[in-house]
């Protein structure tokens, strides 16, 4: 329940900005803490990449939820694991 509540508290207080550090296959990213994690209005900042806007609505919603879990109230990390001898990343993404 902690993670769900944390995501909820982030999603109601977000500022969206273009992501200057995007790769071609990056949806979005956040800085979990530090000066780039919030703006001057104390809103959580999501850095959005062009690739995000080419994806279906379901993936866009999943991305916003996923990125919200990384902010300082949730502190989740992406996990890499091995599956059938190959490296996999949660959600099938190389980057989050």
Coordinates of C-alpha atoms in Angstrom, one line a residue:
X1 CA 0.0 0.0 0.0
X2 CA 2.9 2.4 0.7
X3 CA 3.9 2.4 -3.0
X4 CA 0.3 3.0 -4.2
X5 CA -0.2 5.9 -1.8
X6 CA 3.2 7.3 -2.8
X7 CA 2.3 7.2 -6.5
X8 CA -1.0 8.8 -5.7
X9 CA 0.6 11.7 -3.9
X10 CA 3.0 12.3 -6.8
X11 CA 0.4 12.2 -9.6
X12 CA -1.7 15.0 -8.1
X13 CA 1.3 17.3 -8.0
X14 CA 3.3 17.0 -11.2
X15 CA 5.0 19.4 -13.6
X16 CA 5.9 18.0 -17.0
X17 CA 9.0 19.2 -18.9
X18 CA 10.8 18.2 -22.1
X19 CA 13.6 15.8 -21.2
X20 CA 17.0 17.0 -22.3
X21 CA 18.6 13.6 -21.6
X22 CA 16.4 11.4 -23.7
X23 CA 17.5 8.5 -25.9
X24 CA 15.5 7.4 -28.9
X25 CA 13.7 4.7 -26.9
X26 CA 13.2 6.5 -23.6
X27 CA 9.7 7.2 -22.5
X28 CA 10.3 9.6 -19.6
X29 CA 12.5 9.9 -16.5
X30 CA 12.6 11.5 -13.1
X31 CA 15.2 12.5 -10.6
X32 CA 14.1 10.8 -7.3
X33 CA 15.7 13.4 -5.2
X34 CA 17.8 16.5 -5.4
X35 CA 17.4 19.9 -7.1
X36 CA 15.9 18.4 -10.3
X37 CA 13.3 16.3 -8.6
X38 CA 10.9 19.3 -7.9
X39 CA 10.4 22.7 -9.3
X40 CA 10.1 26.0 -7.5
X41 CA 6.4 25.3 -6.8
X42 CA 7.4 22.0 -5.1
X43 CA 5.8 20.0 -7.8
X44 CA 7.4 16.7 -8.8
X45 CA 9.1 17.0 -12.2
X46 CA 8.6 14.4 -15.0
X47 CA 11.0 14.8 -17.9
X48 CA 9.1 13.7 -21.0
X49 CA 10.7 12.3 -24.1
X50 CA 9.5 12.4 -27.7
X51 CA 9.1 8.6 -27.7
X52 CA 6.5 8.7 -25.0
X53 CA 4.2 10.7 -27.3
X54 CA 4.4 8.0 -30.1
X55 CA 3.2 5.2 -27.8
X56 CA -0.4 4.0 -27.2
X57 CA -2.4 5.5 -24.4
X58 CA -2.1 2.5 -22.1
X59 CA 1.7 2.7 -22.3
X60 CA 1.6 6.4 -21.6
X61 CA -0.5 5.9 -18.5
X62 CA 1.8 3.0 -17.4
X63 CA 4.8 5.3 -17.8
X64 CA 3.4 8.1 -15.7
X65 CA 2.5 5.6 -12.9
X66 CA 5.9 3.9 -13.2
X67 CA 7.9 7.1 -13.1
X68 CA 5.9 8.3 -10.1
X69 CA 7.0 5.4 -8.1
X70 CA 10.6 6.5 -8.4
X71 CA 10.1 9.9 -6.6
X72 CA 11.3 10.4 -3.1
X73 CA 8.0 9.3 -1.6
X74 CA 8.2 5.9 -3.2
X75 CA 11.9 5.3 -3.8
X76 CA 11.5 2.3 -6.1
X77 CA 14.3 1.3 -8.4
X78 CA 14.2 -0.5 -11.8
X79 CA 15.3 -4.1 -11.6
X80 CA 17.3 -6.0 -14.2
X81 CA 17.0 -9.8 -14.1
X82 CA 18.1 -12.8 -16.2
X83 CA 15.5 -14.8 -18.1
X84 CA 16.5 -17.7 -20.2
X85 CA 20.1 -16.5 -20.2
X86 CA 19.3 -13.0 -21.5
X87 CA 19.1 -9.8 -19.5
X88 CA 15.6 -8.4 -19.1
X89 CA 14.3 -5.2 -17.6
X90 CA 11.0 -4.7 -15.9
X91 CA 8.3 -3.7 -18.3
X92 CA 10.5 -4.9 -21.2
X93 CA 12.2 -1.5 -21.4
X94 CA 15.8 -0.9 -21.7
X95 CA 15.5 2.5 -19.9
X96 CA 13.0 4.1 -17.5

